[in-house]
Coordinates of C-alpha atoms in Angstrom, one line a residue:
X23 CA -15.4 40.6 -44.6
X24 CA -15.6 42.1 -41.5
X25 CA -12.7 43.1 -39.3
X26 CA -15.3 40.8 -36.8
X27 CA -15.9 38.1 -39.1
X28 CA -12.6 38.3 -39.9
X29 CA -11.0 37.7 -36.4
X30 CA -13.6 34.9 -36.2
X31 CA -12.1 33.1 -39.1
X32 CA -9.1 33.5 -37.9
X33 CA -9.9 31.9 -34.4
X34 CA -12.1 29.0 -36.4
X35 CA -9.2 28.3 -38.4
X36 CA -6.3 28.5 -35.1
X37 CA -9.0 25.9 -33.6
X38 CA -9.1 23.5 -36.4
X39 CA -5.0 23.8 -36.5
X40 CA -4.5 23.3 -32.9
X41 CA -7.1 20.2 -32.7
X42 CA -5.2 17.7 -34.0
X43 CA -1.7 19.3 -32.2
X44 CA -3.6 18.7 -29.0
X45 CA -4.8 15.4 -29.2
X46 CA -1.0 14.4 -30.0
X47 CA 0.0 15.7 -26.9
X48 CA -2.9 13.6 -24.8
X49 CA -0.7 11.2 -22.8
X50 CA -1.2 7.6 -21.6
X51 CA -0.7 6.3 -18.2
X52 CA -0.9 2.8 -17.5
X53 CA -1.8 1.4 -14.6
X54 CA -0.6 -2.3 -13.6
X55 CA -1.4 -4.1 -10.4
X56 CA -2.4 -7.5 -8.5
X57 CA -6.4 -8.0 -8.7
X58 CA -7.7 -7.6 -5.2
X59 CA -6.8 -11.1 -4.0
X60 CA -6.9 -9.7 -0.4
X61 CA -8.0 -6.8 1.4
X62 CA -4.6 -4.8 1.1
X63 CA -4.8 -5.0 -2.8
X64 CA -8.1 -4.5 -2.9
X65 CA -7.6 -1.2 -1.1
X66 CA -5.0 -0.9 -4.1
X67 CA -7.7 -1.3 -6.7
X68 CA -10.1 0.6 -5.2
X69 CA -7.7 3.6 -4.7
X70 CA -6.4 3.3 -8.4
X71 CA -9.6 3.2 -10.2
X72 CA -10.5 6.5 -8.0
X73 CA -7.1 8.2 -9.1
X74 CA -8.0 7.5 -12.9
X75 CA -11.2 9.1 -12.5
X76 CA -10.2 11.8 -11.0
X77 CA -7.0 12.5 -13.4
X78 CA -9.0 12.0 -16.3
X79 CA -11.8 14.8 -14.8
X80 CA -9.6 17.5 -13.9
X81 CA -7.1 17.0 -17.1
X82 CA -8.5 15.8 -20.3
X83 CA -5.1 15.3 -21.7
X84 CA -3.7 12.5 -20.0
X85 CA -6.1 9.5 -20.3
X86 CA -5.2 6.7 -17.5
X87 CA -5.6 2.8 -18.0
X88 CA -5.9 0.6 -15.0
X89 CA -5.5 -3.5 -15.3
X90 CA -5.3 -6.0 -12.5
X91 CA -3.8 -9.4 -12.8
X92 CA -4.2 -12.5 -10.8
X93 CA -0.5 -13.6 -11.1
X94 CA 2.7 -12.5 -12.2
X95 CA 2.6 -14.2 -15.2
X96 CA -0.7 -12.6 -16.0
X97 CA 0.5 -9.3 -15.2
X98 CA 3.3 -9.9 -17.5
X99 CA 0.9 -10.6 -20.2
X100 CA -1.0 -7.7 -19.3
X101 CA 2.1 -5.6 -20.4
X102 CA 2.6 -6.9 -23.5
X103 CA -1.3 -6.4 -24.5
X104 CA -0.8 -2.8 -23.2
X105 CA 1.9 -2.3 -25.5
X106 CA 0.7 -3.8 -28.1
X107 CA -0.8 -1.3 -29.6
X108 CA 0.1 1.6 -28.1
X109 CA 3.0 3.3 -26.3
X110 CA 2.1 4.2 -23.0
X111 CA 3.8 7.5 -21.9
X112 CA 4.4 6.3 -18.8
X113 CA 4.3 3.1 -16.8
X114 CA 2.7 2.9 -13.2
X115 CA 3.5 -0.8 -12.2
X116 CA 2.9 -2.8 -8.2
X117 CA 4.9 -5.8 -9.6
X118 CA 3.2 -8.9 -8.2
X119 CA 7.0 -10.4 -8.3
X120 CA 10.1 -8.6 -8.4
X121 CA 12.3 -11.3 -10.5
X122 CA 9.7 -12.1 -13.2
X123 CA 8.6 -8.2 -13.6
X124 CA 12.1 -6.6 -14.0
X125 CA 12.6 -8.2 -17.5
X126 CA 9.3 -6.8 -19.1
X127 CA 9.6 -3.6 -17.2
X128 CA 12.9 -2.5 -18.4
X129 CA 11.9 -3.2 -22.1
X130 CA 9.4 -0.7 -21.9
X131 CA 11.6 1.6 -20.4
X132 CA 13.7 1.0 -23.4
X133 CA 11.2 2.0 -25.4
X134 CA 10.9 5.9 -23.6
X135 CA 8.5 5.2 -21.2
X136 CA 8.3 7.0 -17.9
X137 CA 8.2 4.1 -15.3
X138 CA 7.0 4.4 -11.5
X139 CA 7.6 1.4 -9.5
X140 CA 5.0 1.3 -6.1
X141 CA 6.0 -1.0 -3.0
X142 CA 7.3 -4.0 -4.4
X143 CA 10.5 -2.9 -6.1
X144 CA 12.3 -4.4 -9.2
X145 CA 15.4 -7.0 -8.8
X146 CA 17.2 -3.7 -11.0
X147 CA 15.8 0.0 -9.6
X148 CA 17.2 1.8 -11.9
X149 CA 14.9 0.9 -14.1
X150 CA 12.3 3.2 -12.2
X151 CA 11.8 7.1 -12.7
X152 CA 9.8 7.1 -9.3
X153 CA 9.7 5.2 -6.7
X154 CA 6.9 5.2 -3.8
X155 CA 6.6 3.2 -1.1
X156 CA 5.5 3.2 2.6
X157 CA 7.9 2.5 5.6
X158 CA 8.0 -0.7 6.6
X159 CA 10.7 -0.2 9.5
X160 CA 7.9 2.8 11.0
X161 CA 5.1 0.3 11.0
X162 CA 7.6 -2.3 13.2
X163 CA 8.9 0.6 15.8
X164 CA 5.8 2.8 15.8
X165 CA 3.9 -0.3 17.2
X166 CA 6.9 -1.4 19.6
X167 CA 7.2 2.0 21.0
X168 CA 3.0 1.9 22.2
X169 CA 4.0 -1.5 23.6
X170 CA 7.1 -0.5 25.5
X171 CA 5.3 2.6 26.2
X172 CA 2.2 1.2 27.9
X173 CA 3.0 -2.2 29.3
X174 CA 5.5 -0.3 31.6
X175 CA 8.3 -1.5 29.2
X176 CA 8.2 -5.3 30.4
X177 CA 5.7 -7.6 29.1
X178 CA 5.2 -11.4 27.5
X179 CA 3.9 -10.9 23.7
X180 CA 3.5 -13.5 20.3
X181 CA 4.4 -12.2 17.1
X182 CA 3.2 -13.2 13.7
X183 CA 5.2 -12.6 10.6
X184 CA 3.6 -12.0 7.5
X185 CA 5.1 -13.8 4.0
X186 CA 9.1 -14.3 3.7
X187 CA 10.1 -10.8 2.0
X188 CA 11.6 -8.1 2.3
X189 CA 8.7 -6.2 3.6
X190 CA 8.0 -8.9 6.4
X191 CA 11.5 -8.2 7.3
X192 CA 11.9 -5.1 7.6
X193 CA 8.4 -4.9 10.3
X194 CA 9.8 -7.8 12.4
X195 CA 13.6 -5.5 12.4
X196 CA 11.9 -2.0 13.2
X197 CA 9.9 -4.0 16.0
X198 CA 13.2 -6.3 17.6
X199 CA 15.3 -3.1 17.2
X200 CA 13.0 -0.9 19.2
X201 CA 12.1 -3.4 22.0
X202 CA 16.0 -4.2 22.1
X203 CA 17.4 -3.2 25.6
X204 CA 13.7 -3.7 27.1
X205 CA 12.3 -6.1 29.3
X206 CA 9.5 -6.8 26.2
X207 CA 9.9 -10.8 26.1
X208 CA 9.1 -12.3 22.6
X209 CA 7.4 -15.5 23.7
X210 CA 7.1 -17.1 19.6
X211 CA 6.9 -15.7 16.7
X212 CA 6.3 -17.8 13.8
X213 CA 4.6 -17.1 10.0
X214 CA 0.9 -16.9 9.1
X215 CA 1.7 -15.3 5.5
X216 CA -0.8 -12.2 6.1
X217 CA -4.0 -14.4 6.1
X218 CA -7.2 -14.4 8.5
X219 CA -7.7 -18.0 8.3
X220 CA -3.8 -19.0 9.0
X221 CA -3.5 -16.3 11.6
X222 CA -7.0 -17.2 13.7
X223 CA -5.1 -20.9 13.7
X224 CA -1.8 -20.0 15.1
X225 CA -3.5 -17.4 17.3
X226 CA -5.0 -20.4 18.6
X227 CA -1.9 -22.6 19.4
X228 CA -0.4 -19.5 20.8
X229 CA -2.8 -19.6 23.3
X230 CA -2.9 -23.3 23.9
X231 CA 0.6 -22.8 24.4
X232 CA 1.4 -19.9 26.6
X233 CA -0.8 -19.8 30.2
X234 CA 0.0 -15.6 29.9
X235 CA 0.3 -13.0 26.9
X236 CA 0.1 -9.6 27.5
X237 CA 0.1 -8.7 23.9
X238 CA 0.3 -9.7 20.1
X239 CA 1.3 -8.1 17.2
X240 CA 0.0 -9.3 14.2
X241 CA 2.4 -7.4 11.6
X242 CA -1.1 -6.9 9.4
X243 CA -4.7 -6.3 9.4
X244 CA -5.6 -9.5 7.2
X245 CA -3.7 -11.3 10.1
X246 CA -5.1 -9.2 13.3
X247 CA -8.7 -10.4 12.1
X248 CA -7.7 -14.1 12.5
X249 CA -5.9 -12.9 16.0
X250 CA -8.6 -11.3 17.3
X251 CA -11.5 -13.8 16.5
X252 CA -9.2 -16.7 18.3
X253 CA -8.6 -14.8 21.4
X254 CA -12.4 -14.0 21.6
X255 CA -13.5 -17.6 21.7
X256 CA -10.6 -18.8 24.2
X257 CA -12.2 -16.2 26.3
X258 CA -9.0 -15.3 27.6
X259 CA -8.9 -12.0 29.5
X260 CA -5.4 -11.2 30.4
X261 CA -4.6 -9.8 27.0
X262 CA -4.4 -6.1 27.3
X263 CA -3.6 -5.2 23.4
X264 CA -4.0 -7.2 20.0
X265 CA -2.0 -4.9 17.1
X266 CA -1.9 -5.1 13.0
X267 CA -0.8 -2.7 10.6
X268 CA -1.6 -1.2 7.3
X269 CA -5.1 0.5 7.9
X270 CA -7.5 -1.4 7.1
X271 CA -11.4 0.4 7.6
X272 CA -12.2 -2.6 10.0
X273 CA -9.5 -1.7 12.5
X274 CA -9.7 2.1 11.7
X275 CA -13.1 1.8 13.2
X276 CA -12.0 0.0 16.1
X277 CA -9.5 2.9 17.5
X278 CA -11.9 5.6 16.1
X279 CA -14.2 4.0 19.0
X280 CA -11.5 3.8 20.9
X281 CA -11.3 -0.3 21.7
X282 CA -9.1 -0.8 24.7
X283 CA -7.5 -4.1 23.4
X284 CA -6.9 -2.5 19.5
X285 CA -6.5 1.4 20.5
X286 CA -4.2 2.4 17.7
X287 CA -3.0 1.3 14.2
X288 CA -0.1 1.9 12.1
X289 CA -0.6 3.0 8.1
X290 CA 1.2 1.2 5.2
X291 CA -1.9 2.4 2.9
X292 CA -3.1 1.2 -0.3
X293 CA -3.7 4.7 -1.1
X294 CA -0.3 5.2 -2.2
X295 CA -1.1 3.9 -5.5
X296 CA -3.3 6.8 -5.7
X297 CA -0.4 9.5 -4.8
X298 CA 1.7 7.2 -7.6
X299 CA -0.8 8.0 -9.9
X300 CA -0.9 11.5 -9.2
X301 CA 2.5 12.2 -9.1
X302 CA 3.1 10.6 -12.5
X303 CA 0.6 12.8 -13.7
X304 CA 2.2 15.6 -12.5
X305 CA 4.8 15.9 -14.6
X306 CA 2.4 15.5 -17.7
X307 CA 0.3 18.4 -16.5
X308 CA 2.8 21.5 -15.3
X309 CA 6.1 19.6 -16.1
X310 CA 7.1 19.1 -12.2
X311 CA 9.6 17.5 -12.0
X312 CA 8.8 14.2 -10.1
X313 CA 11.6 11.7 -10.0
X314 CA 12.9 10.2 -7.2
X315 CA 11.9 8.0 -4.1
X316 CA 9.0 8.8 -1.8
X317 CA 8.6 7.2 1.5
X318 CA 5.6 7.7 3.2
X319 CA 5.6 7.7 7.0
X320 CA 4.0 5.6 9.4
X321 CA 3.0 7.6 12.1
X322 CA 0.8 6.5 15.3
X323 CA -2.8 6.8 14.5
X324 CA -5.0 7.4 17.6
X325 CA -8.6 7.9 18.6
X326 CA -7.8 11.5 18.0
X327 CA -6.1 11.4 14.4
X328 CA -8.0 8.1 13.1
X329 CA -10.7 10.0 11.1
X330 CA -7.9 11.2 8.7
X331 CA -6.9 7.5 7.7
X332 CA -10.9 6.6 7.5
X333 CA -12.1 6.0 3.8
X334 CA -15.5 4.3 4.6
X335 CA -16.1 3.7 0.7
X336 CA -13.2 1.7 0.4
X337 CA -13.2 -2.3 0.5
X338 CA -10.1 -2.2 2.8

C-alpha cells in the first residue's frame, strides 16, 4: 500500500470512528411555549420557529424542537411527551402559568437538563440556568417620560391595565412612579386584560365619561388597537396621543410614518424568545458560558430608530 493510500485508510477509518462520537454529542433543545392565542405570542411563535431554523443551519449538532400549547395544562403535557423519549439537553420554556409549570420544570432539571426560563418566571427561580426577560418598569416610565415631556408636564389621561400580574404591575408602577410629583392627572384607570375587543369598549366609556382627555396609555398593543378604533368613531379631537407597548408591526408602522396621535412605541418584544434560543445554544456551540439573568431594555423608539424594531414578516 501506498504511503497515499495508506493515509487515506487511515482518514476513512478516523471518519468511520468519529461518526458515531459525533452524533452522540448532537444536543437537543426544546422549545416550549403558549400557541399564538394573541398577537404577542404569536410574535413568540413566529420568532421561535425562526431561531430553530436558523440554529439548526448554522450548527448541525444541536437539533431544536419547538411545541406550542393552548393551556397550561397542555403545556404540561407537552413536557412529559417531550421527555418521553428523550432527554432534552436543555429546556427553553415561556410557562403559560407560573404555579402549574414550576412542578414539571424542576423535574427535568433533576434530570440534568439545562433550563432557560423566558418572561413569565417560575413560583421557584432557582430552578432556571437562564433567565430572559424584558423590562416591564422601562415600558411604564419610558412612555410617562414622552407624556410629561410633551404635554408640558400637566395633562388629563385614562389608563388601561392589562391582566392582574406581575407584569401588569410592574407597567402601571414604572408609569405612577415617573409622573409622581407632576401635574399628569390620572383621570381612571381600570382593566381590559390586553384585548382589542375589551379595550375598544372601555375606551368607549372613557369617553362617554370624561368631556376632556389629553392622552391614553394603553399598557399594550392588543389594547391600543381597541383604544384607537373607539376614539376614531367618537370623533373626538382633543386627544393629542393614544400609547401601547410591546412593538407590535401595526404600531411600528404608525411612528415609522410618524402619526401625530401614536408617534412612538415602547419594546417588550417577542423576539426575545429568539435571543433565549440563541443563547442556550451558545453554550452547546463554543461552551460560553451563559447563565444568569438578561434584561432587555426598553428604550424610546422614534420615527428615527423605528426601522430597527420593524420585522414586516412577522404576525405581530
Amino acid at each position: 500500500m501506498s504511503r497515499l493510500n495508506m493515509l487515506a485508510a487511515i482518514s476513512v477509518a478516523a471518519a468511520l470512528v468519529a461518526v458515531p462520537a459525533l452524533a452522540q454529542e448532537k444536543k437537543l433543545i426544546a422549545v416550549s411555549i403558549p400557541a399564538a392565542d394573541h398577537g404577542w405570542t404569536a410574535g413568540v411563535v413566529y420568532h421561535a420557529q425562526a431561531a430553530a431554523e436558523e440554529i439548526q443551519a448554522a450548527f448541525p449538532n444541536i437539533e431544536v424542537v419547538v411545541k406550542t400549547s393552548p393551556s397550561a395544562s397542555a403545556q404540561v403535557s407537552a413536557l412529559e411527551d417531550l421527555t418521553a423519549t428523550r432527554q432534552p439537553d436543555a429546556l427553553v420554556i415561556l410557562p403559560h402559568s407560573s404555579e402549574e409549570l414550576t412542578g414539571p420544570v424542576q423535574s427535568i432539571k433533576d434530570a440534568g437538563t439545562f433550563i432557560t426560563v423566558v418572561d413569565r418566571g417560575l413560583t421557584d427561580p432557582e430552578i432556571q440556568d437562564l433567565y430572559v426577560a424584558g423590562d416591564n418598569i422601562a415600558v411604564g416610565s419610558t412612555t410617562a417620560q414622552f407624556l410629561i415631556d410633551n404635554l408640558g408636564g400637566k395633562g388629563d389621561v385614562v389608563v388601561l391595565r392589562g391582566i392582574p400580574t406581575v407584569i401588569d404591575d410592574e407597567r402601571i408602577q414604572g408609569f405612577q412612579d415617573t409622573i409622581e410629583g407632576t401635574d399628569i392627572n390620572v383621570l381612571d384607570i381600570q382593566y381590559a386584560n390586553w384585548n382589542s375587543d375589551e379595550a375598544f369598549s372601555l375606551m368607549q366609556d372613557y369617553l362617554a365619561k370624561y368631556p376632556h382627555i389629553d392622552a391614553v396609555w394603553a399598557n399594550d398593543d392588543d389594547m391600543l388597537l381597541g383604544v384607537l378604533e373607539a376614539i376614531q368613531q367618537s370623533g373626538r379631537t382633543e386627544i393629542k396621543y393614544a400609547l401601547g407597548g410591546n412593538g407590535m408591526k401595526e404600531i411600528i408602522e404608525k411612528v415609522m410614518a410618524g402619526d401625530p396621535m401614536t408617534p412612538i412605541e415602547t419594546p417588550y418584544p417577542p423576539s426575545m424568545i429568539k435571543t433565549a434560543i440563541y443563547m442556550t445554544a451558545a453554550q452547546f456551540h463554543g461552551q460560553a458560558p451563559v447563565r444568569g439573568s438578561v434584561k432587555l431594555d426598553a428604550p424610546l423608539i422614534t420615527k428615527d430608530n423605528a426601522a430597527e424594531y420593524y420585522f414586516p414578516d412577522s404576525p405581530f
